[in-house]
Tab-separated table of C-alpha atoms and ligand atoms in Angstrom:
chain	number	residue	atom	x	y	z
A	1	MET	CA	-95.688	52.882	-11.388
A	2	LYS	CA	-94.546	49.361	-13.037
A	3	ILE	CA	-90.926	49.170	-14.476
A	4	LEU	CA	-88.645	46.302	-16.270
A	5	ALA	CA	-85.036	46.170	-14.892
A	6	ILE	CA	-82.696	44.900	-16.950
A	7	GLU	CA	-78.863	43.262	-16.038
A	8	THR	CA	-75.979	42.291	-17.675
A	9	SER	CA	-72.701	43.816	-16.398
A	10	CYS	CA	-70.665	40.744	-15.754
A	11	ASP	CA	-71.907	36.834	-15.623
A	12	GLU	CA	-75.578	37.077	-14.530
A	13	THR	CA	-78.351	37.948	-16.878
A	14	ALA	CA	-80.322	38.761	-14.911
A	15	LEU	CA	-84.632	41.072	-15.465
A	16	ALA	CA	-86.628	42.123	-12.697
A	17	VAL	CA	-90.375	43.841	-12.560
A	18	LEU	CA	-90.979	46.246	-9.499
A	19	GLU	CA	-94.731	47.739	-9.263
A	20	VAL	CA	-93.918	51.176	-7.557
A	21	SER	CA	-96.209	53.163	-5.092
A	22	GLY	CA	-96.613	56.273	-2.293
A	23	ARG	CA	-94.525	58.911	-2.476
A	24	LYS	CA	-91.889	59.741	-4.045
A	25	THR	CA	-88.758	60.606	-1.768
A	26	LYS	CA	-89.967	57.148	0.722
A	27	PRO	CA	-91.349	54.686	-2.116
A	28	THR	CA	-92.911	51.322	-1.412
A	29	PHE	CA	-92.035	49.326	-3.853
A	30	ARG	CA	-93.215	45.162	-5.035
A	31	ILE	CA	-90.882	42.331	-6.489
A	32	LEU	CA	-93.542	40.979	-9.377
A	33	SER	CA	-91.572	39.075	-10.630
A	34	HIS	CA	-87.543	38.953	-10.700
A	35	ASN	CA	-85.150	36.033	-12.129
A	36	VAL	CA	-81.424	35.425	-12.539
A	37	ALA	CA	-79.213	33.568	-15.013
A	38	SER	CA	-76.334	32.135	-13.491
A	39	GLN	CA	-73.901	31.643	-16.348
A	40	ILE	CA	-71.226	30.617	-13.569
A	41	GLU	CA	-71.093	27.017	-14.807
A	42	LEU	CA	-69.829	27.774	-18.317
A	43	HIS	CA	-67.348	29.849	-17.068
A	44	ALA	CA	-65.946	27.814	-14.059
A	45	GLN	CA	-65.121	25.239	-17.278
A	46	TYR	CA	-62.389	28.329	-18.380
A	47	GLY	CA	-61.390	28.899	-14.526
A	48	GLY	CA	-63.403	32.313	-14.912
A	49	VAL	CA	-65.150	34.943	-17.500
A	50	PHE	CA	-64.447	35.616	-21.382
A	51	PRO	CA	-66.586	38.941	-22.331
A	52	MET	CA	-67.417	37.636	-25.362
A	53	MET	CA	-68.468	34.393	-24.539
A	54	ALA	CA	-70.676	36.174	-21.529
A	55	LYS	CA	-71.605	38.357	-24.848
A	56	ARG	CA	-73.132	35.280	-26.742
A	57	GLU	CA	-74.983	34.221	-23.946
A	58	HIS	CA	-76.853	37.523	-22.674
A	59	ALA	CA	-77.896	37.523	-26.425
A	60	LYS	CA	-79.140	33.928	-25.848
A	61	ASN	CA	-80.421	33.567	-22.234
A	62	LEU	CA	-82.529	37.435	-22.662
A	63	LEU	CA	-85.815	37.034	-24.463
A	64	PRO	CA	-86.091	34.005	-22.835
A	65	LEU	CA	-85.586	35.391	-19.613
A	66	PHE	CA	-87.603	38.145	-20.263
A	67	ILE	CA	-90.522	35.386	-21.471
A	68	LYS	CA	-90.895	34.539	-18.148
A	69	THR	CA	-90.291	37.642	-15.978
A	70	MET	CA	-93.309	39.539	-17.768
A	71	LYS	CA	-95.269	36.126	-17.353
A	72	GLU	CA	-94.147	35.841	-13.605
A	73	ALA	CA	-95.007	39.619	-13.429
A	74	GLY	CA	-98.583	38.942	-14.483
A	75	PHE	CA	-98.102	39.701	-17.770
A	76	SER	CA	-99.867	37.953	-20.962
A	77	SER	CA	-98.425	38.041	-24.765
A	78	SER	CA	-101.399	38.008	-27.089
A	79	LYS	CA	-102.033	38.041	-31.113
A	80	VAL	CA	-102.831	42.674	-30.169
A	81	LYS	CA	-100.886	43.823	-33.613
A	82	SER	CA	-98.384	46.574	-32.498
A	83	PRO	CA	-99.971	50.353	-33.146
A	84	LYS	CA	-96.498	50.680	-35.404
A	85	SER	CA	-95.785	49.354	-38.756
A	86	LYS	CA	-94.412	46.472	-38.668
A	87	GLU	CA	-91.496	46.599	-41.539
A	88	SER	CA	-90.409	50.355	-40.509
A	89	GLN	CA	-90.075	49.123	-37.083
A	90	ILE	CA	-88.492	45.492	-38.286
A	91	ALA	CA	-85.462	47.932	-39.880
A	92	LYS	CA	-85.407	49.616	-36.719
A	93	LEU	CA	-85.379	46.619	-34.560
A	94	LYS	CA	-81.872	45.468	-36.952
A	95	LYS	CA	-80.066	48.223	-36.260
A	96	ILE	CA	-80.408	49.063	-33.112
A	97	LEU	CA	-79.699	45.196	-32.410
A	98	GLU	CA	-77.677	44.831	-35.780
A	99	ARG	CA	-74.405	43.641	-32.730
A	100	GLU	CA	-76.900	41.328	-31.085
A	101	PRO	CA	-78.552	38.839	-34.181
A	102	GLU	CA	-80.311	36.510	-32.428
A	103	LEU	CA	-81.066	38.277	-30.171
A	104	LEU	CA	-82.710	40.112	-33.155
A	105	ALA	CA	-83.571	36.884	-34.518
A	106	GLN	CA	-85.723	36.214	-30.851
A	107	LEU	CA	-87.121	39.223	-30.236
A	108	LEU	CA	-88.283	39.238	-34.477
A	109	SER	CA	-90.103	35.591	-33.897
A	110	ALA	CA	-91.819	36.650	-30.073
A	111	LEU	CA	-92.892	39.828	-31.752
A	112	PRO	CA	-96.099	40.069	-33.035
A	113	LYS	CA	-97.284	38.426	-29.383
A	114	LEU	CA	-95.309	41.035	-27.277
A	115	THR	CA	-98.376	43.683	-26.598
A	116	LYS	CA	-97.445	46.827	-25.089
A	117	PRO	CA	-97.648	45.407	-21.269
A	118	ALA	CA	-98.773	48.094	-18.472
A	119	ILE	CA	-94.669	49.216	-18.171
A	120	ASP	CA	-93.696	52.866	-17.684
A	121	ALA	CA	-89.701	52.352	-17.897
A	122	ILE	CA	-87.076	49.944	-18.119
A	123	CYS	CA	-83.524	50.531	-15.904
A	124	VAL	CA	-81.044	49.467	-17.003
A	125	THR	CA	-76.719	48.598	-16.674
A	126	VAL	CA	-75.160	51.113	-18.447
A	127	GLY	CA	-71.500	50.098	-16.327
A	128	PRO	CA	-69.087	50.022	-14.900
A	129	GLY	CA	-68.985	45.870	-15.910
A	130	LEU	CA	-67.920	44.156	-19.120
A	131	GLU	CA	-68.459	45.902	-22.019
A	132	PRO	CA	-70.375	43.930	-24.930
A	133	THR	CA	-71.995	42.386	-22.393
A	134	LEU	CA	-73.904	45.696	-21.036
A	135	TRP	CA	-73.978	46.344	-24.910
A	136	VAL	CA	-76.656	43.386	-25.180
A	137	GLY	CA	-79.038	44.425	-21.966
A	138	ILE	CA	-78.450	48.428	-23.491
A	139	ASN	CA	-79.449	46.862	-26.667
A	140	PHE	CA	-82.239	45.262	-25.339
A	141	ALA	CA	-83.730	47.782	-23.651
A	142	ARG	CA	-83.514	49.900	-26.779
A	143	ALA	CA	-85.033	47.056	-28.500
A	144	LEU	CA	-88.269	47.161	-26.585
A	145	SER	CA	-88.860	51.162	-25.688
A	146	TYR	CA	-88.957	51.700	-29.019
A	147	ILE	CA	-91.899	48.616	-29.790
A	148	TRP	CA	-93.359	49.965	-26.400
A	149	ASP	CA	-92.157	53.620	-26.552
A	150	ILE	CA	-91.646	54.437	-23.010
A	151	PRO	CA	-87.783	55.482	-21.431
A	152	ILE	CA	-84.991	53.817	-20.724
A	153	VAL	CA	-83.387	55.355	-17.266
A	154	PRO	CA	-79.731	54.281	-17.075
A	155	VAL	CA	-78.062	52.826	-14.066
A	156	ASN	CA	-74.864	52.674	-11.964
A	157	HIS	CA	-74.759	49.322	-10.949
A	158	MET	CA	-72.402	50.005	-8.443
A	159	GLU	CA	-75.573	53.038	-7.220
A	160	GLY	CA	-77.541	48.532	-7.276
A	161	HIS	CA	-75.165	47.531	-4.958
A	162	VAL	CA	-75.126	50.531	-2.058
A	163	LEU	CA	-79.514	50.327	-2.337
A	164	SER	CA	-79.992	46.666	-2.746
A	165	ILE	CA	-80.089	46.419	0.255
A	166	PHE	CA	-83.700	48.279	0.796
A	167	PRO	CA	-85.697	44.817	0.646
A	168	GLN	CA	-84.637	42.361	3.985
A	169	LYS	CA	-85.302	39.653	4.909
A	170	ASN	CA	-86.976	38.361	1.262
A	171	GLN	CA	-89.656	40.405	1.532
A	172	LYS	CA	-91.505	41.108	-1.579
A	173	GLN	CA	-93.178	44.353	-0.155
A	174	PHE	CA	-90.225	47.027	0.857
A	175	LYS	CA	-90.268	50.298	1.982
A	176	VAL	CA	-87.079	52.885	0.641
A	177	GLU	CA	-86.238	54.152	4.317
A	178	SER	CA	-84.983	57.321	5.301
A	179	LEU	CA	-81.483	56.623	6.599
A	180	LYS	CA	-79.066	58.480	8.561
A	181	PHE	CA	-76.903	60.507	6.483
A	182	PRO	CA	-73.526	60.438	6.159
A	183	VAL	CA	-73.588	56.975	5.500
A	184	ILE	CA	-70.536	54.793	4.034
A	185	SER	CA	-70.899	51.691	1.692
A	186	LEU	CA	-68.175	48.939	0.971
A	187	LEU	CA	-68.571	47.835	-1.779
A	188	VAL	CA	-66.775	44.224	-3.096
A	189	SER	CA	-67.000	42.480	-6.145
A	190	GLY	CA	-65.107	40.143	-8.752
A	191	GLY	CA	-64.564	43.124	-10.324
A	192	HIS	CA	-64.769	46.398	-7.422
A	193	THR	CA	-63.313	47.295	-3.671
A	194	GLU	CA	-64.550	50.604	-3.584
A	195	ILE	CA	-65.939	52.602	-0.196
A	196	VAL	CA	-67.729	55.268	-1.109
A	197	LEU	CA	-69.014	58.233	0.543
A	198	VAL	CA	-72.719	58.630	0.471
A	199	LYS	CA	-74.396	61.922	1.759
A	200	GLY	CA	-77.992	61.111	0.684
A	201	ILE	CA	-79.185	59.202	-1.848
A	202	GLY	CA	-78.403	60.277	-5.251
A	203	LYS	CA	-75.213	61.655	-3.972
A	204	TYR	CA	-72.095	58.631	-4.295
A	205	LYS	CA	-68.842	59.789	-3.830
A	206	VAL	CA	-65.794	58.094	-3.883
A	207	VAL	CA	-63.361	57.829	-0.527
A	208	GLY	CA	-61.791	54.873	-0.976
A	209	ARG	CA	-60.804	52.065	-4.027
A	210	THR	CA	-58.231	49.115	-4.482
A	211	ARG	CA	-55.348	50.491	-6.816
A	212	ASP	CA	-54.990	47.272	-8.573
A	213	ASP	CA	-57.205	43.866	-7.862
A	214	ALA	CA	-60.785	44.080	-6.387
A	215	ALA	CA	-61.034	41.191	-3.806
A	216	GLY	CA	-63.384	39.214	-5.131
A	217	GLU	CA	-61.097	38.713	-7.687
A	218	ALA	CA	-57.979	38.469	-5.520
A	219	PHE	CA	-59.998	35.228	-3.945
A	220	ASP	CA	-60.716	34.245	-7.299
A	221	LYS	CA	-57.543	33.907	-8.402
A	222	VAL	CA	-55.994	32.817	-5.167
A	223	ALA	CA	-58.346	29.566	-5.178
A	224	ARG	CA	-56.783	29.026	-8.881
A	225	MET	CA	-53.539	28.381	-7.251
A	226	LEU	CA	-55.456	25.881	-4.577
A	227	ASP	CA	-57.105	24.449	-7.217
A	228	LEU	CA	-60.618	25.212	-6.486
A	229	PRO	CA	-63.746	26.098	-8.872
A	230	TYR	CA	-64.842	29.449	-9.996
A	231	PRO	CA	-65.918	31.938	-8.404
A	232	GLY	CA	-63.288	31.208	-6.408
A	233	GLY	CA	-64.739	33.515	-2.660
A	234	PRO	CA	-67.556	30.814	-1.194
A	235	GLU	CA	-64.615	27.991	-1.688
A	236	ILE	CA	-62.271	29.644	0.054
A	237	SER	CA	-64.988	31.030	2.634
A	238	LYS	CA	-65.749	27.413	3.049
A	239	LEU	CA	-62.021	25.758	3.124
A	240	ALA	CA	-61.052	29.125	5.827
A	241	GLU	CA	-64.208	27.804	7.834
A	242	ILE	CA	-62.903	24.280	8.441
A	243	ALA	CA	-59.514	25.957	9.284
A	244	ARG	CA	-61.884	27.627	11.978
A	245	ASN	CA	-63.469	25.168	13.203
A	246	GLU	CA	-60.666	23.012	13.396
A	247	LYS	CA	-58.250	24.961	15.129
A	248	LEU	CA	-56.440	23.564	12.880
A	249	ILE	CA	-52.339	24.394	14.204
A	250	ILE	CA	-50.261	22.585	11.979
A	251	SER	CA	-48.273	24.523	9.068
A	252	SER	CA	-49.842	27.977	10.434
A	253	GLU	CA	-46.719	29.637	11.458
A	254	LYS	CA	-44.889	29.296	7.982
A	255	ILE	CA	-47.905	29.927	6.535
A	256	LYS	CA	-47.789	33.941	7.804
A	257	LEU	CA	-49.632	36.593	4.777
A	258	PRO	CA	-48.667	40.611	5.493
A	259	ARG	CA	-52.055	42.919	5.537
A	260	PRO	CA	-51.241	45.805	2.375
A	261	MET	CA	-51.497	48.906	3.139
A	262	LEU	CA	-53.908	48.189	7.149
A	263	TYR	CA	-51.298	51.369	8.137
A	264	THR	CA	-51.194	54.223	5.159
A	265	LYS	CA	-53.358	56.870	5.709
A	266	ASP	CA	-55.379	56.782	2.919
A	267	PHE	CA	-58.953	54.319	2.366
A	268	ASP	CA	-57.407	52.293	-0.525
A	269	PHE	CA	-56.516	49.097	-1.078
A	270	SER	CA	-54.401	46.732	-3.390
A	271	PHE	CA	-54.394	42.999	-2.966
A	272	SER	CA	-53.056	41.745	-5.573
A	273	GLY	CA	-49.354	41.716	-3.801
A	274	LEU	CA	-51.665	39.970	-0.913
A	275	LYS	CA	-51.820	36.875	-4.076
A	276	THR	CA	-48.270	36.954	-5.185
A	277	ALA	CA	-47.851	36.647	-0.936
A	278	VAL	CA	-49.379	33.427	-2.149
A	279	LEU	CA	-47.912	32.231	-5.224
A	280	TYR	CA	-44.683	32.268	-3.243
A	281	LEU	CA	-46.248	30.159	-0.411
A	282	ILE	CA	-47.507	27.611	-2.500
A	283	ARG	CA	-43.901	27.507	-4.260
A	284	ASP	CA	-42.240	27.086	-0.941
A	285	LEU	CA	-44.317	24.654	0.696
A	286	LYS	CA	-43.963	22.188	-2.297
A	287	LYS	CA	-45.676	19.826	-1.729
A	288	LEU	CA	-49.118	21.312	-0.848
A	289	THR	CA	-51.554	19.708	1.454
A	290	GLU	CA	-55.399	19.764	2.451
A	291	ASN	CA	-54.397	21.314	5.395
A	292	ASP	CA	-51.819	23.495	4.567
A	293	LYS	CA	-54.568	24.323	1.839
A	294	LYS	CA	-57.150	25.152	4.330
A	295	ALA	CA	-54.531	27.055	6.337
A	296	ILE	CA	-54.061	29.312	3.625
A	297	ALA	CA	-57.577	30.299	2.973
A	298	ARG	CA	-58.023	31.135	6.311
A	299	GLU	CA	-55.074	33.302	6.592
A	300	PHE	CA	-55.684	34.898	2.466
A	301	GLU	CA	-59.122	35.456	4.395
A	302	ASN	CA	-58.187	36.739	7.192
A	303	ALA	CA	-56.316	38.953	5.531
A	304	VAL	CA	-58.752	40.672	3.475
A	305	VAL	CA	-61.405	40.574	6.095
A	306	GLU	CA	-58.739	43.061	8.167
A	307	VAL	CA	-57.567	44.959	5.557
A	308	LEU	CA	-60.818	46.192	4.738
A	309	VAL	CA	-63.015	46.010	8.214
A	310	LYS	CA	-59.811	48.661	9.062
A	311	LYS	CA	-60.071	50.767	6.055
A	312	THR	CA	-64.595	51.101	6.574
A	313	MET	CA	-63.907	51.645	10.228
A	314	LYS	CA	-61.459	54.462	8.889
A	315	ALA	CA	-63.051	56.295	7.433
A	316	LEU	CA	-66.997	55.685	9.319
A	317	THR	CA	-64.561	57.548	11.544
A	318	LYS	CA	-63.742	59.878	9.410
A	319	TYR	CA	-66.382	61.254	8.101
A	320	LYS	CA	-69.151	60.943	10.653
A	321	ALA	CA	-71.014	58.556	10.049
A	322	ARG	CA	-72.706	56.133	12.242
A	323	SER	CA	-74.874	53.760	9.562
A	324	LEU	CA	-72.500	50.882	6.937
A	325	ILE	CA	-74.150	49.904	4.356
A	326	VAL	CA	-72.456	46.620	2.900
A	327	GLY	CA	-72.669	45.510	-0.969
A	328	GLY	CA	-71.592	42.911	-3.593
A	329	GLY	CA	-70.763	39.840	-3.949
A	330	VAL	CA	-68.138	38.641	-1.346
A	331	ALA	CA	-70.366	40.875	1.719
A	332	ALA	CA	-71.889	37.421	1.195
A	333	ASN	CA	-68.971	35.887	2.858
A	334	LYS	CA	-69.826	34.872	6.576
A	335	HIS	CA	-66.673	35.806	8.169
A	336	LEU	CA	-66.566	39.411	6.254
A	337	ARG	CA	-70.364	40.298	7.085
A	338	SER	CA	-69.008	38.759	11.031
A	339	GLU	CA	-66.281	41.143	11.564
A	340	LEU	CA	-67.835	43.741	10.309
A	341	THR	CA	-70.945	42.615	12.165
A	342	GLY	CA	-68.018	42.879	15.831
A	343	MET	CA	-66.505	45.681	15.214
A	344	CYS	CA	-70.684	48.043	14.168
A	345	LYS	CA	-71.867	46.967	17.531
A	346	LYS	CA	-68.230	47.759	19.848
A	347	GLU	CA	-68.974	51.917	17.535
A	348	LYS	CA	-72.408	52.307	17.495
A	349	ILE	CA	-72.906	51.997	14.328
A	350	ASP	CA	-75.761	50.446	11.987
A	351	VAL	CA	-75.097	47.921	9.603
A	352	VAL	CA	-77.115	46.581	7.520
A	353	PHE	CA	-75.820	44.153	4.265
A	354	PRO	CA	-78.497	42.760	1.259
A	355	THR	CA	-79.742	39.316	1.636
A	356	ARG	CA	-77.221	36.632	0.373
A	357	GLU	CA	-79.512	36.257	-2.880
A	358	LEU	CA	-79.423	40.322	-3.466
A	359	SER	CA	-75.635	40.695	-2.450
A	360	THR	CA	-74.208	38.759	-6.132
A	361	ASP	CA	-75.560	41.123	-9.229
A	362	ASN	CA	-79.478	41.189	-9.799
A	363	ALA	CA	-81.944	43.302	-10.666
A	364	VAL	CA	-83.515	43.820	-8.512
A	365	MET	CA	-81.198	46.451	-7.152
A	366	ILE	CA	-81.276	48.044	-10.767
A	367	GLY	CA	-84.542	49.012	-10.534
A	368	ILE	CA	-84.544	50.517	-7.247
A	369	ALA	CA	-82.017	52.558	-8.073
A	370	GLY	CA	-83.085	53.342	-11.337
A	371	THR	CA	-86.459	54.194	-9.879
A	372	LEU	CA	-84.930	56.069	-7.458
A	373	SER	CA	-82.976	58.218	-10.073
A	374	TYR	CA	-86.522	58.649	-12.415
A	375	LEU	CA	-88.471	60.051	-9.476
A	376	ARG	CA	-85.926	62.301	-8.490
A	377	THR	CA	-85.386	63.533	-12.344
A	378	LYS	CA	-88.680	61.925	-14.077
A	379	LYS	CA	-85.483	62.053	-16.466
A	380	GLY	CA	-84.896	59.087	-19.259
A	381	ALA	CA	-83.191	58.735	-22.281
A	382	ARG	CA	-84.889	57.891	-25.255
A	383	TYR	CA	-83.889	54.655	-27.170
A	384	ASP	CA	-81.841	56.796	-29.672
A	385	SER	CA	-80.825	58.327	-26.902
A	386	LYS	CA	-76.700	59.788	-26.747
A	387	ARG	CA	-76.718	59.005	-23.163
A	388	LEU	CA	-77.636	55.872	-23.428
A	389	VAL	CA	-73.975	53.751	-24.172
A	390	ALA	CA	-71.841	51.069	-22.197
A	391	ASP	CA	-68.961	52.731	-19.466
A	392	GLY	CA	-67.104	49.498	-18.355
A	393	ASN	CA	-65.177	52.375	-16.282
A	394	LEU	CA	-67.892	54.523	-15.350
A	395	SER	CA	-68.142	55.931	-11.431
A	396	PHE	CA	-70.089	58.268	-9.373
B	401	KG4	O1	-70.842	41.096	-7.313
B	401	KG4	P1	-70.885	39.563	-8.306
B	401	KG4	O2	-71.639	39.301	-7.867
B	401	KG4	O3	-69.975	40.082	-9.180
B	401	KG4	C1	-69.708	41.337	-9.721
B	401	KG4	O4	-69.692	42.710	-10.572
B	401	KG4	O5	-68.018	41.313	-9.181
B	401	KG4	O6	-69.342	39.308	-6.461
B	401	KG4	C2	-68.581	38.310	-7.687
B	401	KG4	C3	-67.571	38.182	-6.590
B	401	KG4	C4	-66.448	36.705	-6.615
B	401	KG4	O7	-65.143	37.831	-7.176
B	401	KG4	C5	-66.747	35.910	-5.831
B	401	KG4	O8	-65.843	34.947	-5.881
B	401	KG4	C6	-67.381	36.332	-4.384
B	401	KG4	O9	-68.124	38.123	-5.260
B	401	KG4	N1	-67.767	35.610	-3.999
B	401	KG4	C7	-67.390	35.843	-2.418
B	401	KG4	C8	-68.124	34.961	-2.230
B	401	KG4	N2	-69.138	34.587	-2.783
B	401	KG4	C9	-69.166	35.314	-4.181
B	401	KG4	N3	-66.300	35.304	-2.082
B	401	KG4	C10	-65.606	35.739	-0.510
B	401	KG4	N4	-66.481	35.295	-0.288
B	401	KG4	C11	-67.741	34.570	-0.841
B	401	KG4	N5	-69.012	34.350	0.412
B	402	ZN	ZN1	-71.734	43.636	-8.831
């Protein structure tokens, strides 16, 4: 079986083709091709993601990326006619893509060359994320599903992050190994910060979440205060690492930040107060030196990581989980990785991180989540199904 996966929930347009074989419960996957077109450079000019601008970028990038991904997966285009009558097909596609005129125009011009490939299903992210951008991916999936007459599998982006750990060490071929359930998953991205109890694949319960900003969002906002470019996470992380390597002690006494909700009984987080504390700190320092910036970056990263690690450990203990899965863009953070690894070693807990490439948004993880759900339920949606709705706040 081969599947096409599409991800457009935020600022990365991502596509993948996966080949699936073997047992239904423990299939083997092969990544035939996967591509990510990042909009980071565009959004960096504005210091953040504007949904309507992101939507236009997805609409512009999807078809060229799709053609590239299909080609790399070994599907060649030819002039074979589609079995459906042309006029009715075009009318239908116009309806499906009525809100994505640019994508429609590109698709209609590519249509004569779009041979039906040996793809069995399309997996697409339906939420959570930015609704305008999610719709572009969904409508593109609907158009292809209509042309090729194959089912669509709606995928929860967060489940994608949980299951993004299977391809380790940039393997092209990997098995879905059985994990020791229950597993705790810490999902930390630009839009989410959640602790999820995973009782099995497809069985998730959010047991803790941020009450305001997501961890990645806090990194991005603090980076902005420090005049660092978007996305701020990697930039803060770099500065913090320099401060640690230099054993910077200058101004470290005045640079102290709170650890919000560190001792609360729940598994929730709050990062907006931390961000405000940084704002006050900068205001009180009056003139921000390069060393101040480094010290703030280190203290801020220490604060975020300390709370994340402490609450994750609490959840592991409470739910008697022996395995931890970390996912989302902030999972790329070196300090978080090293602190979590240290804690898990001490507590004899297995910890798995996705590869750096698959930590941030990608379509491979959407393909894995969608395929496993499709194999379990054999349920796909048709292009006109009411199940195919973008849900910006979709939860487990
Ligand atoms: O999962 P992701 O690619 O997109 C969302 O679904 O949000 O996560 C992006 C977020 C951004 O906020 C970015 O600043 C953060 O992940 N991030 C990091 C690092 N790399 C990316 N945060 C801290 N340290 C990093 N090394
Ligand atoms: Zn994400």
